[in-house]
mmCIF file of N, CA and C in Angstrom:
data_model
loop_
_atom_site.group_PDB
_atom_site.id
_atom_site.type_symbol
_atom_site.label_atom_id
_atom_site.label_comp_id
_atom_site.label_asym_id
_atom_site.label_seq_id
_atom_site.Cartn_x
_atom_site.Cartn_y
_atom_site.Cartn_z
ATOM 1 N N UNK A 1 7.630 8.505 -12.692
ATOM 2 C CA UNK A 1 6.229 8.602 -13.051
ATOM 3 C C UNK A 1 5.927 9.932 -13.745
ATOM 4 N N UNK A 2 6.598 11.017 -13.317
ATOM 5 C CA UNK A 2 6.363 12.314 -13.961
ATOM 6 C C UNK A 2 6.660 12.214 -15.448
ATOM 7 N N UNK A 3 7.822 11.687 -15.784
ATOM 8 C CA UNK A 3 8.215 11.573 -17.191
ATOM 9 C C UNK A 3 7.256 10.678 -17.956
ATOM 10 N N UNK A 4 6.897 9.552 -17.376
ATOM 11 C CA UNK A 4 6.000 8.603 -18.028
ATOM 12 C C UNK A 4 4.631 9.230 -18.325
ATOM 13 N N UNK A 5 4.027 9.856 -17.343
ATOM 14 C CA UNK A 5 2.701 10.444 -17.546
ATOM 15 C C UNK A 5 2.781 11.674 -18.445
ATOM 16 N N UNK A 6 3.806 12.495 -18.275
ATOM 17 C CA UNK A 6 3.970 13.666 -19.133
ATOM 18 C C UNK A 6 4.124 13.251 -20.590
ATOM 19 N N UNK A 7 4.921 12.223 -20.850
ATOM 20 C CA UNK A 7 5.097 11.734 -22.225
ATOM 21 C C UNK A 7 3.784 11.200 -22.798
ATOM 22 N N UNK A 8 2.990 10.526 -21.968
ATOM 23 C CA UNK A 8 1.686 10.019 -22.419
ATOM 24 C C UNK A 8 0.745 11.170 -22.764
ATOM 25 N N UNK A 9 0.724 12.202 -21.928
ATOM 26 C CA UNK A 9 -0.126 13.359 -22.208
ATOM 27 C C UNK A 9 0.306 14.076 -23.478
ATOM 28 N N UNK A 10 1.607 14.153 -23.706
ATOM 29 C CA UNK A 10 2.120 14.830 -24.903
ATOM 30 C C UNK A 10 1.624 14.169 -26.186
ATOM 31 N N UNK A 11 1.304 12.887 -26.122
ATOM 32 C CA UNK A 11 0.816 12.161 -27.301
ATOM 33 C C UNK A 11 -0.656 12.442 -27.601
ATOM 34 N N UNK A 12 -1.416 12.907 -26.602
ATOM 35 C CA UNK A 12 -2.863 13.054 -26.802
ATOM 36 C C UNK A 12 -3.386 14.484 -26.627
ATOM 37 N N UNK A 13 -2.587 15.374 -26.031
ATOM 38 C CA UNK A 13 -3.022 16.757 -25.803
ATOM 39 C C UNK A 13 -2.388 17.658 -26.864
ATOM 40 N N UNK A 14 -3.197 18.356 -27.666
ATOM 41 C CA UNK A 14 -2.628 19.250 -28.680
ATOM 42 C C UNK A 14 -1.794 20.370 -28.045
ATOM 43 N N UNK A 15 -0.650 20.659 -28.622
ATOM 44 C CA UNK A 15 0.260 21.727 -28.165
ATOM 45 C C UNK A 15 0.645 21.576 -26.691
ATOM 46 N N UNK A 16 0.827 20.331 -26.253
ATOM 47 C CA UNK A 16 1.160 20.041 -24.858
ATOM 48 C C UNK A 16 2.528 20.591 -24.474
ATOM 49 N N UNK A 17 2.616 21.128 -23.249
ATOM 50 C CA UNK A 17 3.915 21.447 -22.669
ATOM 51 C C UNK A 17 3.808 21.398 -21.148
ATOM 52 N N UNK A 18 4.783 20.784 -20.531
ATOM 53 C CA UNK A 18 4.860 20.769 -19.070
ATOM 54 C C UNK A 18 5.396 22.122 -18.650
ATOM 55 N N UNK A 19 4.724 22.777 -17.678
ATOM 56 C CA UNK A 19 5.112 24.142 -17.316
ATOM 57 C C UNK A 19 5.744 24.245 -15.934
ATOM 58 N N UNK A 20 5.518 23.266 -15.059
ATOM 59 C CA UNK A 20 6.161 23.309 -13.748
ATOM 60 C C UNK A 20 6.154 21.921 -13.123
ATOM 61 N N UNK A 21 7.022 21.765 -12.122
ATOM 62 C CA UNK A 21 7.146 20.487 -11.427
ATOM 63 C C UNK A 21 7.764 20.756 -10.071
ATOM 64 N N UNK A 22 7.261 20.073 -9.030
ATOM 65 C CA UNK A 22 7.870 20.235 -7.722
ATOM 66 C C UNK A 22 6.975 19.771 -6.588
ATOM 67 N N UNK A 23 7.455 19.966 -5.353
ATOM 68 C CA UNK A 23 6.683 19.536 -4.188
ATOM 69 C C UNK A 23 5.416 20.375 -4.001
ATOM 70 N N UNK A 24 4.415 19.755 -3.395
ATOM 71 C CA UNK A 24 3.154 20.422 -3.078
ATOM 72 C C UNK A 24 2.558 19.742 -1.857
ATOM 73 N N UNK A 25 1.407 20.199 -1.440
ATOM 74 C CA UNK A 25 0.679 19.575 -0.330
ATOM 75 C C UNK A 25 -0.759 19.333 -0.761
ATOM 76 N N UNK A 26 -1.318 18.234 -0.293
ATOM 77 C CA UNK A 26 -2.740 17.942 -0.434
ATOM 78 C C UNK A 26 -3.236 17.699 0.972
ATOM 79 N N UNK A 27 -4.157 18.540 1.419
ATOM 80 C CA UNK A 27 -4.542 18.566 2.808
ATOM 81 C C UNK A 27 -3.253 18.845 3.566
ATOM 82 N N UNK A 28 -2.836 18.038 4.487
ATOM 83 C CA UNK A 28 -1.563 18.282 5.176
ATOM 84 C C UNK A 28 -0.483 17.308 4.730
ATOM 85 N N UNK A 29 -0.760 16.552 3.657
ATOM 86 C CA UNK A 29 0.160 15.506 3.199
ATOM 87 C C UNK A 29 1.130 16.037 2.149
ATOM 88 N N UNK A 30 2.393 15.636 2.283
ATOM 89 C CA UNK A 30 3.404 15.990 1.294
ATOM 90 C C UNK A 30 3.141 15.219 0.011
ATOM 91 N N UNK A 31 3.301 15.900 -1.106
ATOM 92 C CA UNK A 31 3.070 15.296 -2.413
ATOM 93 C C UNK A 31 4.037 15.921 -3.420
ATOM 94 N N UNK A 32 3.965 15.447 -4.660
ATOM 95 C CA UNK A 32 4.776 15.974 -5.750
ATOM 96 C C UNK A 32 3.847 16.154 -6.941
ATOM 97 N N UNK A 33 4.049 17.217 -7.705
ATOM 98 C CA UNK A 33 3.141 17.500 -8.813
ATOM 99 C C UNK A 33 3.879 18.008 -10.040
ATOM 100 N N UNK A 34 3.159 17.942 -11.165
ATOM 101 C CA UNK A 34 3.555 18.738 -12.326
ATOM 102 C C UNK A 34 2.291 19.323 -12.936
ATOM 103 N N UNK A 35 2.470 20.463 -13.575
ATOM 104 C CA UNK A 35 1.364 21.163 -14.235
ATOM 105 C C UNK A 35 1.683 21.270 -15.723
ATOM 106 N N UNK A 36 0.636 21.294 -16.517
ATOM 107 C CA UNK A 36 0.828 21.339 -17.960
ATOM 108 C C UNK A 36 -0.245 22.214 -18.626
ATOM 109 N N UNK A 37 0.048 22.588 -19.866
ATOM 110 C CA UNK A 37 -0.879 23.376 -20.686
ATOM 111 C C UNK A 37 -0.988 22.744 -22.066
ATOM 112 N N UNK A 38 -2.093 23.006 -22.715
ATOM 113 C CA UNK A 38 -2.291 22.580 -24.087
ATOM 114 C C UNK A 38 -3.281 23.528 -24.752
ATOM 115 N N UNK A 39 -3.541 23.321 -26.030
ATOM 116 C CA UNK A 39 -4.472 24.165 -26.769
ATOM 117 C C UNK A 39 -5.181 23.306 -27.813
ATOM 118 N N UNK A 40 -6.497 23.264 -27.723
ATOM 119 C CA UNK A 40 -7.307 22.544 -28.702
ATOM 120 C C UNK A 40 -7.951 23.582 -29.607
ATOM 121 N N UNK A 41 -7.497 23.622 -30.857
ATOM 122 C CA UNK A 41 -7.952 24.651 -31.796
ATOM 123 C C UNK A 41 -9.173 24.202 -32.587
ATOM 124 N N UNK A 42 -10.031 25.176 -32.878
ATOM 125 C CA UNK A 42 -11.140 24.948 -33.799
ATOM 126 C C UNK A 42 -12.243 24.044 -33.277
ATOM 127 N N UNK A 43 -12.503 24.028 -31.986
ATOM 128 C CA UNK A 43 -13.609 23.224 -31.460
ATOM 129 C C UNK A 43 -14.926 23.960 -31.706
ATOM 130 N N UNK A 44 -16.031 23.307 -31.429
ATOM 131 C CA UNK A 44 -17.340 23.952 -31.568
ATOM 132 C C UNK A 44 -17.464 25.182 -30.678
ATOM 133 N N UNK A 45 -16.660 25.250 -29.617
ATOM 134 C CA UNK A 45 -16.686 26.382 -28.682
ATOM 135 C C UNK A 45 -15.492 27.310 -28.893
ATOM 136 N N UNK A 46 -14.832 27.169 -30.033
ATOM 137 C CA UNK A 46 -13.648 27.983 -30.320
ATOM 138 C C UNK A 46 -12.382 27.290 -29.838
ATOM 139 N N UNK A 47 -11.293 28.032 -29.800
ATOM 140 C CA UNK A 47 -10.041 27.473 -29.301
ATOM 141 C C UNK A 47 -10.133 27.338 -27.782
ATOM 142 N N UNK A 48 -9.736 26.179 -27.270
ATOM 143 C CA UNK A 48 -9.815 25.925 -25.833
ATOM 144 C C UNK A 48 -8.424 25.801 -25.227
ATOM 145 N N UNK A 49 -8.171 26.610 -24.223
ATOM 146 C CA UNK A 49 -6.964 26.424 -23.424
ATOM 147 C C UNK A 49 -7.204 25.219 -22.521
ATOM 148 N N UNK A 50 -6.251 24.309 -22.495
ATOM 149 C CA UNK A 50 -6.322 23.128 -21.644
ATOM 150 C C UNK A 50 -5.273 23.278 -20.554
ATOM 151 N N UNK A 51 -5.683 23.062 -19.316
ATOM 152 C CA UNK A 51 -4.756 23.164 -18.187
ATOM 153 C C UNK A 51 -4.886 21.925 -17.337
ATOM 154 N N UNK A 52 -3.761 21.420 -16.867
ATOM 155 C CA UNK A 52 -3.814 20.215 -16.058
ATOM 156 C C UNK A 52 -2.817 20.224 -14.923
ATOM 157 N N UNK A 53 -3.129 19.380 -13.959
ATOM 158 C CA UNK A 53 -2.280 19.211 -12.778
ATOM 159 C C UNK A 53 -2.336 17.740 -12.406
ATOM 160 N N UNK A 54 -1.181 17.145 -12.239
ATOM 161 C CA UNK A 54 -1.081 15.743 -11.827
ATOM 162 C C UNK A 54 -0.309 15.715 -10.517
ATOM 163 N N UNK A 55 -0.932 15.150 -9.486
ATOM 164 C CA UNK A 55 -0.335 15.099 -8.149
ATOM 165 C C UNK A 55 -0.079 13.651 -7.772
ATOM 166 N N UNK A 56 1.136 13.380 -7.333
ATOM 167 C CA UNK A 56 1.529 12.057 -6.849
ATOM 168 C C UNK A 56 1.552 12.117 -5.332
ATOM 169 N N UNK A 57 0.724 11.302 -4.711
ATOM 170 C CA UNK A 57 0.510 11.385 -3.279
ATOM 171 C C UNK A 57 0.840 10.055 -2.614
ATOM 172 N N UNK A 58 2.012 9.967 -1.971
ATOM 173 C CA UNK A 58 2.329 8.729 -1.245
ATOM 174 C C UNK A 58 1.479 8.641 0.023
ATOM 175 N N UNK A 59 1.337 7.439 0.557
ATOM 176 C CA UNK A 59 0.500 7.258 1.748
ATOM 177 C C UNK A 59 1.124 7.885 2.983
ATOM 178 N N UNK A 60 2.433 8.081 2.983
ATOM 179 C CA UNK A 60 3.101 8.651 4.149
ATOM 180 C C UNK A 60 3.492 7.615 5.179
ATOM 181 N N UNK A 61 3.155 6.354 4.920
ATOM 182 C CA UNK A 61 3.521 5.280 5.844
ATOM 183 C C UNK A 61 4.876 4.715 5.433
ATOM 184 N N UNK A 62 5.787 4.660 6.363
ATOM 185 C CA UNK A 62 7.134 4.182 6.086
ATOM 186 C C UNK A 62 7.094 2.771 5.505
ATOM 187 N N UNK A 63 7.827 2.590 4.419
ATOM 188 C CA UNK A 63 7.903 1.294 3.757
ATOM 189 C C UNK A 63 6.766 1.019 2.791
ATOM 190 N N UNK A 64 5.748 1.860 2.760
ATOM 191 C CA UNK A 64 4.617 1.670 1.859
ATOM 192 C C UNK A 64 4.995 2.153 0.464
ATOM 193 N N UNK A 65 4.772 1.324 -0.529
ATOM 194 C CA UNK A 65 5.131 1.688 -1.900
ATOM 195 C C UNK A 65 3.903 2.056 -2.732
ATOM 196 N N UNK A 66 2.756 2.221 -2.082
ATOM 197 C CA UNK A 66 1.540 2.586 -2.803
ATOM 198 C C UNK A 66 1.214 4.060 -2.560
ATOM 199 N N UNK A 67 0.209 4.522 -3.223
ATOM 200 C CA UNK A 67 -0.229 5.902 -3.065
ATOM 201 C C UNK A 67 -1.331 6.191 -4.056
ATOM 202 N N UNK A 68 -1.526 7.453 -4.347
ATOM 203 C CA UNK A 68 -2.564 7.871 -5.289
ATOM 204 C C UNK A 68 -1.985 8.860 -6.281
ATOM 205 N N UNK A 69 -2.538 8.843 -7.479
ATOM 206 C CA UNK A 69 -2.226 9.841 -8.489
ATOM 207 C C UNK A 69 -3.518 10.597 -8.772
ATOM 208 N N UNK A 70 -3.497 11.894 -8.504
ATOM 209 C CA UNK A 70 -4.666 12.739 -8.725
ATOM 210 C C UNK A 70 -4.446 13.542 -10.002
ATOM 211 N N UNK A 71 -5.365 13.417 -10.950
ATOM 212 C CA UNK A 71 -5.251 14.133 -12.224
ATOM 213 C C UNK A 71 -6.412 15.103 -12.372
ATOM 214 N N UNK A 72 -6.093 16.342 -12.691
ATOM 215 C CA UNK A 72 -7.111 17.358 -12.906
ATOM 216 C C UNK A 72 -6.940 17.949 -14.299
ATOM 217 N N UNK A 73 -8.046 18.120 -15.000
ATOM 218 C CA UNK A 73 -8.055 18.697 -16.337
ATOM 219 C C UNK A 73 -9.113 19.789 -16.369
ATOM 220 N N UNK A 74 -8.734 20.968 -16.822
ATOM 221 C CA UNK A 74 -9.653 22.110 -16.889
ATOM 222 C C UNK A 74 -9.480 22.809 -18.237
ATOM 223 N N UNK A 75 -10.484 23.606 -18.573
ATOM 224 C CA UNK A 75 -10.393 24.458 -19.763
ATOM 225 C C UNK A 75 -10.801 25.881 -19.391
ATOM 226 N N UNK A 76 -10.587 26.777 -20.319
ATOM 227 C CA UNK A 76 -10.975 28.161 -20.101
ATOM 228 C C UNK A 76 -12.492 28.346 -20.112
ATOM 229 N N UNK A 77 -13.257 27.291 -20.370
ATOM 230 C CA UNK A 77 -14.715 27.381 -20.292
ATOM 231 C C UNK A 77 -15.187 27.467 -18.839
ATOM 232 N N UNK A 78 -14.338 27.053 -17.898
ATOM 233 C CA UNK A 78 -14.654 27.221 -16.475
ATOM 234 C C UNK A 78 -14.362 28.674 -16.131
ATOM 235 N N UNK A 79 -15.393 29.454 -15.919
ATOM 236 C CA UNK A 79 -15.273 30.904 -15.762
ATOM 237 C C UNK A 79 -14.344 31.353 -14.661
ATOM 238 N N UNK A 80 -14.205 30.564 -13.585
ATOM 239 C CA UNK A 80 -13.362 30.987 -12.467
ATOM 240 C C UNK A 80 -11.878 30.715 -12.707
ATOM 241 N N UNK A 81 -11.536 30.039 -13.795
ATOM 242 C CA UNK A 81 -10.143 29.699 -14.078
ATOM 243 C C UNK A 81 -9.596 30.549 -15.217
ATOM 244 N N UNK A 82 -8.357 31.016 -15.038
ATOM 245 C CA UNK A 82 -7.757 31.821 -16.102
ATOM 246 C C UNK A 82 -6.349 31.370 -16.476
ATOM 247 N N UNK A 83 -5.799 30.387 -15.748
ATOM 248 C CA UNK A 83 -4.466 29.882 -16.072
ATOM 249 C C UNK A 83 -4.240 28.538 -15.388
ATOM 250 N N UNK A 84 -3.143 27.908 -15.713
ATOM 251 C CA UNK A 84 -2.803 26.617 -15.114
ATOM 252 C C UNK A 84 -2.597 26.739 -13.603
ATOM 253 N N UNK A 85 -2.203 27.909 -13.124
ATOM 254 C CA UNK A 85 -2.010 28.110 -11.683
ATOM 255 C C UNK A 85 -3.313 27.998 -10.906
ATOM 256 N N UNK A 86 -4.444 28.180 -11.578
ATOM 257 C CA UNK A 86 -5.744 28.115 -10.921
ATOM 258 C C UNK A 86 -6.250 26.685 -10.708
ATOM 259 N N UNK A 87 -5.652 25.718 -11.411
ATOM 260 C CA UNK A 87 -6.124 24.333 -11.334
ATOM 261 C C UNK A 87 -5.913 23.788 -9.918
ATOM 262 N N UNK A 88 -7.004 23.423 -9.285
ATOM 263 C CA UNK A 88 -6.955 22.892 -7.929
ATOM 264 C C UNK A 88 -6.943 23.945 -6.844
ATOM 265 N N UNK A 89 -6.908 25.240 -7.237
ATOM 266 C CA UNK A 89 -6.868 26.305 -6.233
ATOM 267 C C UNK A 89 -8.104 27.197 -6.275
ATOM 268 N N UNK A 90 -8.880 27.106 -7.341
ATOM 269 C CA UNK A 90 -10.099 27.917 -7.471
ATOM 270 C C UNK A 90 -11.276 26.997 -7.782
ATOM 271 N N UNK A 91 -12.464 27.521 -7.624
ATOM 272 C CA UNK A 91 -13.657 26.718 -7.861
ATOM 273 C C UNK A 91 -13.869 25.743 -6.711
ATOM 274 N N UNK A 92 -14.411 24.566 -7.017
ATOM 275 C CA UNK A 92 -14.716 23.568 -6.000
ATOM 276 C C UNK A 92 -13.552 22.625 -5.699
ATOM 277 N N UNK A 93 -12.540 22.599 -6.538
ATOM 278 C CA UNK A 93 -11.429 21.665 -6.361
ATOM 279 C C UNK A 93 -10.699 21.802 -5.026
ATOM 280 N N UNK A 94 -10.457 23.001 -4.491
ATOM 281 C CA UNK A 94 -9.759 23.084 -3.210
ATOM 282 C C UNK A 94 -10.498 22.356 -2.072
ATOM 283 N N UNK A 95 -11.813 22.392 -2.095
ATOM 284 C CA UNK A 95 -12.586 21.699 -1.063
ATOM 285 C C UNK A 95 -12.347 20.194 -1.153
ATOM 286 N N UNK A 96 -12.322 19.679 -2.372
ATOM 287 C CA UNK A 96 -12.081 18.254 -2.572
ATOM 288 C C UNK A 96 -10.663 17.889 -2.134
ATOM 289 N N UNK A 97 -9.676 18.664 -2.567
ATOM 290 C CA UNK A 97 -8.291 18.372 -2.189
ATOM 291 C C UNK A 97 -8.089 18.473 -0.679
ATOM 292 N N UNK A 98 -8.686 19.471 -0.045
ATOM 293 C CA UNK A 98 -8.528 19.649 1.395
ATOM 294 C C UNK A 98 -9.193 18.535 2.191
ATOM 295 N N UNK A 99 -10.140 17.826 1.594
ATOM 296 C CA UNK A 99 -10.826 16.751 2.308
ATOM 297 C C UNK A 99 -10.192 15.387 2.037
ATOM 298 N N UNK A 100 -9.198 15.322 1.142
ATOM 299 C CA UNK A 100 -8.613 14.040 0.766
ATOM 300 C C UNK A 100 -7.867 13.411 1.929
ATOM 301 N N UNK A 101 -8.133 12.124 2.162
ATOM 302 C CA UNK A 101 -7.441 11.336 3.175
ATOM 303 C C UNK A 101 -7.371 9.891 2.701
ATOM 304 N N UNK A 102 -6.357 9.193 3.150
ATOM 305 C CA UNK A 102 -6.289 7.762 2.905
ATOM 306 C C UNK A 102 -7.066 7.049 4.004
ATOM 307 N N UNK A 103 -7.852 6.038 3.618
ATOM 308 C CA UNK A 103 -8.574 5.235 4.603
ATOM 309 C C UNK A 103 -7.633 4.256 5.272
ATOM 310 N N UNK A 104 -8.083 3.700 6.348
ATOM 311 C CA UNK A 104 -7.301 2.695 7.067
ATOM 312 C C UNK A 104 -7.506 1.341 6.428
ATOM 313 N N UNK A 105 -6.435 0.558 6.325
ATOM 314 C CA UNK A 105 -6.544 -0.799 5.792
ATOM 315 C C UNK A 105 -7.313 -1.670 6.775
ATOM 316 N N UNK A 106 -8.148 -2.547 6.252
ATOM 317 C CA UNK A 106 -8.922 -3.450 7.114
ATOM 318 C C UNK A 106 -8.251 -4.783 7.222
#
């Protein structure tokens, strides 16, 4: 999935490059992520740094083949962010990630 989504982003994000990949946590759940950067030149607001984070979150239930993919996209217009490392760790995103849980099946 990392390769598939990264390749898709490379087709639509100017100057796209994947900058990191590896294990992470969302709330207390084990997950896997990759982070990426891009640059959109000459917009009405000037050149925009684009930063993203894609997290693959399995349900954690043995034998379950489903899960969630969390995608975050930020730009340098968000004053509290200054690099791709800030995506999901600054601003309001950490509160959302820390509250993430899978519901129980009915």
